[in-house]
Amino acid sequence: MALRLVQANFKARDDSTLGRFWAEALGWVSRSVPGATSVAPAGFVWTDPDAPVCVDVIAVPDPETVRCRARLDLATTSTIHRTELVARLKELGATPADAGRGDVPWTVLADPEGNVFRVLEPREIYRDTGPIAAVVVDCADPRAMARFWGEVMDWTPHEVTDDHARLRSAKGVGPYLEFLRAPGVTTVRHRAHLDVAPDRGDDQAAEVARLLALGATRADVGQGDVSWVVLADPEGNEFCVLAPG
């Protein structure tokens, strides 16, 4: 058994406004219901096993009280594309974010609600990922995180070191999931998390039991009676196991 990575889920004060920003940034479309906005390519069907990893924005009263430990890296195809994309993102409301990295080839920005992301320089490895090159998570132990998440989704490791781990779907499509060793990582609730789902016909409860056996723990974030199950990975990053479509 394995789960699909469905979306990166962000917290926001104004989900519809932030959703529109990300839709424009990625060249996708946004759809809103009260308190939640989904951002996906036109014609997207989330139950499709080959669907891309998308973005979901959820309204919360005070997103500033939670730590930003995950982010998106955006892909570019040329130096000109990168320059034009950075300029367009700033016009949409992104602002420069000083990550203390000095002279680096990528550009660090923050979206209108302060979520930090990077616009990467052209890299061959990300040539076919689509607009999202990678979902990146800061962690204490990239090797352990790669083992856990590789088992969760049956993704293939492409690089695993003490400082960095990179996984991708075994089908070789969509963005990478990457883990970076970072000092001072704490186990607090996060502004961004991953949503995974069983394929249609698979059993959510059985998948949850499998993840608990792998080292996940149940998490209470005030979700109440909902159709999804909130768990935390071995480093305390919350994620949601959605019901099959």
Coordinates of C-alpha atoms in Angstrom, one line a residue:
M1 CA 0.0 0.0 0.0
A2 CA 1.0 3.6 -0.5
L3 CA -0.4 7.1 -0.4
R4 CA -0.5 9.8 -3.0
L5 CA 0.8 13.3 -2.2
V6 CA -2.2 15.4 -3.1
Q7 CA -1.3 18.9 -2.0
A8 CA 0.7 21.3 0.1
N9 CA -1.7 22.9 2.6
F10 CA -1.0 26.5 3.7
K11 CA -2.6 28.6 6.5
A12 CA -3.8 32.1 5.8
R13 CA -5.9 34.9 7.2
D14 CA -7.5 35.5 3.8
D15 CA -7.5 32.2 1.9
S16 CA -9.2 33.5 -1.3
T17 CA -6.7 36.3 -1.7
L18 CA -3.7 34.1 -1.1
G19 CA -5.2 31.4 -3.3
R20 CA -5.5 33.9 -6.2
F21 CA -1.8 34.9 -5.7
W22 CA -0.7 31.3 -6.0
A23 CA -2.9 30.6 -8.9
E24 CA -1.4 33.5 -10.8
A25 CA 2.1 32.5 -9.7
L26 CA 1.7 29.0 -10.9
G27 CA -0.4 29.6 -14.0
W28 CA -3.3 27.6 -12.4
V29 CA -6.8 28.4 -11.3
S30 CA -8.3 28.9 -7.8
R31 CA -11.6 27.7 -6.5
S32 CA -13.0 28.9 -3.1
V33 CA -15.5 27.6 -0.6
P34 CA -16.0 29.3 2.8
G35 CA -12.7 29.1 4.6
A36 CA -10.7 27.2 1.9
T37 CA -9.3 27.8 -1.5
S38 CA -7.8 25.2 -3.8
V39 CA -5.2 26.0 -6.4
A40 CA -4.8 23.6 -9.3
P41 CA -4.4 23.3 -13.1
A42 CA -7.5 23.8 -15.1
G43 CA -9.4 20.5 -15.4
F44 CA -7.7 19.0 -12.3
V45 CA -9.4 16.0 -10.7
W46 CA -7.8 15.3 -7.3
T47 CA -8.8 11.6 -7.4
D48 CA -6.8 11.0 -10.6
P49 CA -3.8 8.9 -9.5
D50 CA -1.6 10.8 -12.0
A51 CA -2.9 14.3 -10.8
P52 CA -0.2 16.9 -10.0
V53 CA 0.6 18.0 -6.5
C54 CA -1.5 21.1 -5.9
V55 CA -1.9 23.8 -3.3
D56 CA -4.7 24.2 -0.7
V57 CA -5.1 27.4 1.4
I58 CA -7.1 27.3 4.6
A59 CA -8.2 30.3 6.6
V60 CA -7.1 30.4 10.3
P61 CA -7.5 33.3 12.8
D62 CA -3.8 33.9 13.3
P63 CA -1.3 32.1 11.0
E64 CA 1.6 34.1 12.5
T65 CA 1.4 32.0 15.6
V66 CA 2.7 28.9 13.7
R67 CA 6.2 28.4 12.4
C68 CA 7.1 28.2 8.7
R69 CA 9.0 25.0 8.3
A70 CA 8.0 23.9 4.8
R71 CA 8.1 25.8 1.6
L72 CA 7.7 25.6 -2.2
D73 CA 10.6 25.9 -4.7
L74 CA 9.5 27.1 -8.1
A75 CA 11.2 25.9 -11.3
T76 CA 12.4 28.1 -14.1
T77 CA 13.5 27.1 -17.6
S78 CA 16.0 29.9 -18.4
T79 CA 17.7 32.9 -16.9
I80 CA 15.2 35.2 -18.7
H81 CA 12.3 33.1 -17.4
R82 CA 13.6 33.4 -13.8
T83 CA 14.0 37.2 -14.1
E84 CA 10.5 37.6 -15.6
L85 CA 8.9 35.3 -13.1
V86 CA 10.5 37.1 -10.1
A87 CA 9.3 40.5 -11.5
R88 CA 5.7 39.2 -12.1
L89 CA 5.6 37.7 -8.6
K90 CA 6.6 41.0 -7.1
E91 CA 3.8 42.7 -9.1
L92 CA 1.4 40.2 -7.6
G93 CA 2.4 41.1 -4.1
A94 CA 5.5 39.0 -3.3
T95 CA 8.3 40.7 -1.3
P96 CA 12.0 40.0 -1.0
A97 CA 12.8 37.8 2.0
D98 CA 16.3 37.9 3.5
A99 CA 17.2 34.3 4.2
G100 CA 20.8 35.2 5.3
R101 CA 22.3 33.1 2.5
G102 CA 24.4 35.8 0.9
D103 CA 25.2 35.5 -2.8
V104 CA 23.1 32.6 -4.1
P105 CA 21.7 31.9 -7.6
W106 CA 18.1 31.6 -6.5
T107 CA 15.7 34.3 -5.3
V108 CA 14.0 34.1 -1.9
L109 CA 10.5 35.8 -1.7
A110 CA 7.6 35.8 0.6
D111 CA 4.0 35.6 -0.5
P112 CA 1.5 38.3 0.6
E113 CA 0.9 36.4 3.9
G114 CA 4.6 35.9 4.6
N115 CA 5.1 32.3 3.5
V116 CA 8.7 32.1 2.2
F117 CA 9.4 30.4 -1.1
R118 CA 12.3 30.3 -3.6
V119 CA 12.4 30.9 -7.3
L120 CA 15.2 28.7 -8.5
E121 CA 17.8 29.2 -11.2
P122 CA 17.3 26.8 -14.1
R123 CA 18.3 23.3 -13.1
E124 CA 18.3 20.2 -15.3
I125 CA 16.8 18.0 -12.5
Y126 CA 13.7 20.1 -12.4
R127 CA 13.1 20.5 -16.1
D128 CA 10.0 18.3 -16.1
T129 CA 8.4 19.0 -12.7
G130 CA 5.9 21.6 -13.8
P131 CA 5.9 25.0 -12.0
I132 CA 6.6 23.5 -8.6
A133 CA 10.1 22.1 -8.5
A134 CA 10.0 20.8 -5.0
V135 CA 8.2 20.8 -1.7
V136 CA 11.0 21.4 0.9
V137 CA 10.8 20.6 4.6
D138 CA 13.4 21.7 7.2
C139 CA 14.3 18.8 9.5
A140 CA 16.9 17.5 12.0
D141 CA 17.6 14.1 10.2
P142 CA 17.1 14.0 6.4
R143 CA 18.0 10.3 6.2
A144 CA 15.3 9.3 8.7
M145 CA 12.7 11.6 7.1
A146 CA 13.5 10.1 3.7
R147 CA 13.0 6.6 5.0
F148 CA 9.7 7.4 6.6
W149 CA 8.2 9.4 3.7
G150 CA 9.5 7.0 1.2
E151 CA 7.5 4.3 2.9
V152 CA 4.5 6.5 3.3
M153 CA 4.2 7.2 -0.5
D154 CA 6.5 4.6 -2.1
W155 CA 8.6 7.4 -3.6
T156 CA 12.1 6.8 -5.0
P157 CA 15.1 8.3 -3.3
H158 CA 17.3 10.3 -5.7
E159 CA 19.8 11.7 -3.2
V160 CA 20.2 11.0 0.5
T161 CA 22.9 12.5 2.6
D162 CA 23.2 13.7 6.2
D163 CA 22.3 17.2 5.1
H164 CA 19.8 16.7 2.2
A165 CA 17.4 14.1 1.0
R166 CA 15.4 14.2 -2.3
L167 CA 12.5 11.9 -3.2
R168 CA 10.2 11.7 -6.2
S169 CA 7.2 9.7 -7.4
A170 CA 8.2 6.3 -8.7
K171 CA 6.5 7.4 -12.0
G172 CA 9.1 10.1 -12.4
V173 CA 6.5 12.9 -12.6
G174 CA 5.6 16.0 -10.6
P175 CA 7.7 17.8 -8.0
Y176 CA 10.3 16.4 -5.6
L177 CA 9.9 16.1 -1.9
E178 CA 13.1 17.3 -0.2
F179 CA 14.3 17.4 3.3
L180 CA 17.1 19.8 4.5
R181 CA 18.9 19.6 7.7
A182 CA 18.4 22.8 9.7
P183 CA 19.6 23.9 13.1
G184 CA 17.1 24.7 15.8
V185 CA 14.2 22.8 14.2
T186 CA 11.4 22.6 16.8
T187 CA 8.2 20.5 17.0
V188 CA 5.6 23.2 16.9
R189 CA 2.5 23.5 14.7
H190 CA 3.4 24.6 11.2
R191 CA 1.9 27.0 8.6
A192 CA 2.3 24.5 5.9
H193 CA 1.8 20.7 5.8
L194 CA 1.3 17.9 3.4
D195 CA -2.0 16.2 2.5
V196 CA -1.9 12.6 1.3
A197 CA -4.7 10.3 0.2
P198 CA -5.3 6.6 -0.5
D199 CA -6.2 5.6 -4.1
R200 CA -9.8 5.1 -4.8
G201 CA -10.9 1.8 -3.3
D202 CA -8.1 1.6 -0.7
D203 CA -8.9 1.8 3.0
Q204 CA -8.1 4.9 4.9
A205 CA -8.1 3.2 8.3
A206 CA -5.7 0.5 7.1
E207 CA -3.4 3.2 5.8
V208 CA -3.5 5.1 9.1
A209 CA -2.6 1.9 10.9
R210 CA 0.3 1.3 8.5
L211 CA 1.6 4.9 9.1
L212 CA 1.4 4.5 12.9
A213 CA 3.4 1.3 12.6
L214 CA 6.1 3.2 10.6
G215 CA 6.5 5.8 13.4
A216 CA 3.7 8.4 12.8
T217 CA 1.7 9.6 15.8
R218 CA -1.9 10.9 16.1
A219 CA -2.1 14.7 16.3
D220 CA -4.9 17.0 17.6
V221 CA -4.9 20.4 16.0
G222 CA -8.5 21.1 16.9
Q223 CA -9.9 19.4 13.8
G224 CA -13.0 18.0 15.4
D225 CA -15.1 15.4 13.6
V226 CA -13.7 15.5 10.0
S227 CA -13.3 13.0 7.2
W228 CA -9.5 13.2 7.3
V229 CA -7.0 11.9 9.9
V230 CA -4.3 14.2 11.3
L231 CA -1.0 12.5 12.1
A232 CA 2.5 13.7 12.7
D233 CA 5.7 12.3 11.2
P234 CA 8.6 11.3 13.4
E235 CA 9.9 14.9 13.7
G236 CA 6.5 16.3 14.6
N237 CA 5.4 17.6 11.2
E238 CA 1.6 17.3 11.0
F239 CA 0.1 15.9 7.9
C240 CA -3.4 14.8 6.9
V241 CA -4.6 11.5 5.5
L242 CA -7.6 12.3 3.4
A243 CA -10.4 9.9 2.6
P244 CA -10.3 8.1 -0.7
G245 CA -12.1 9.9 -3.5

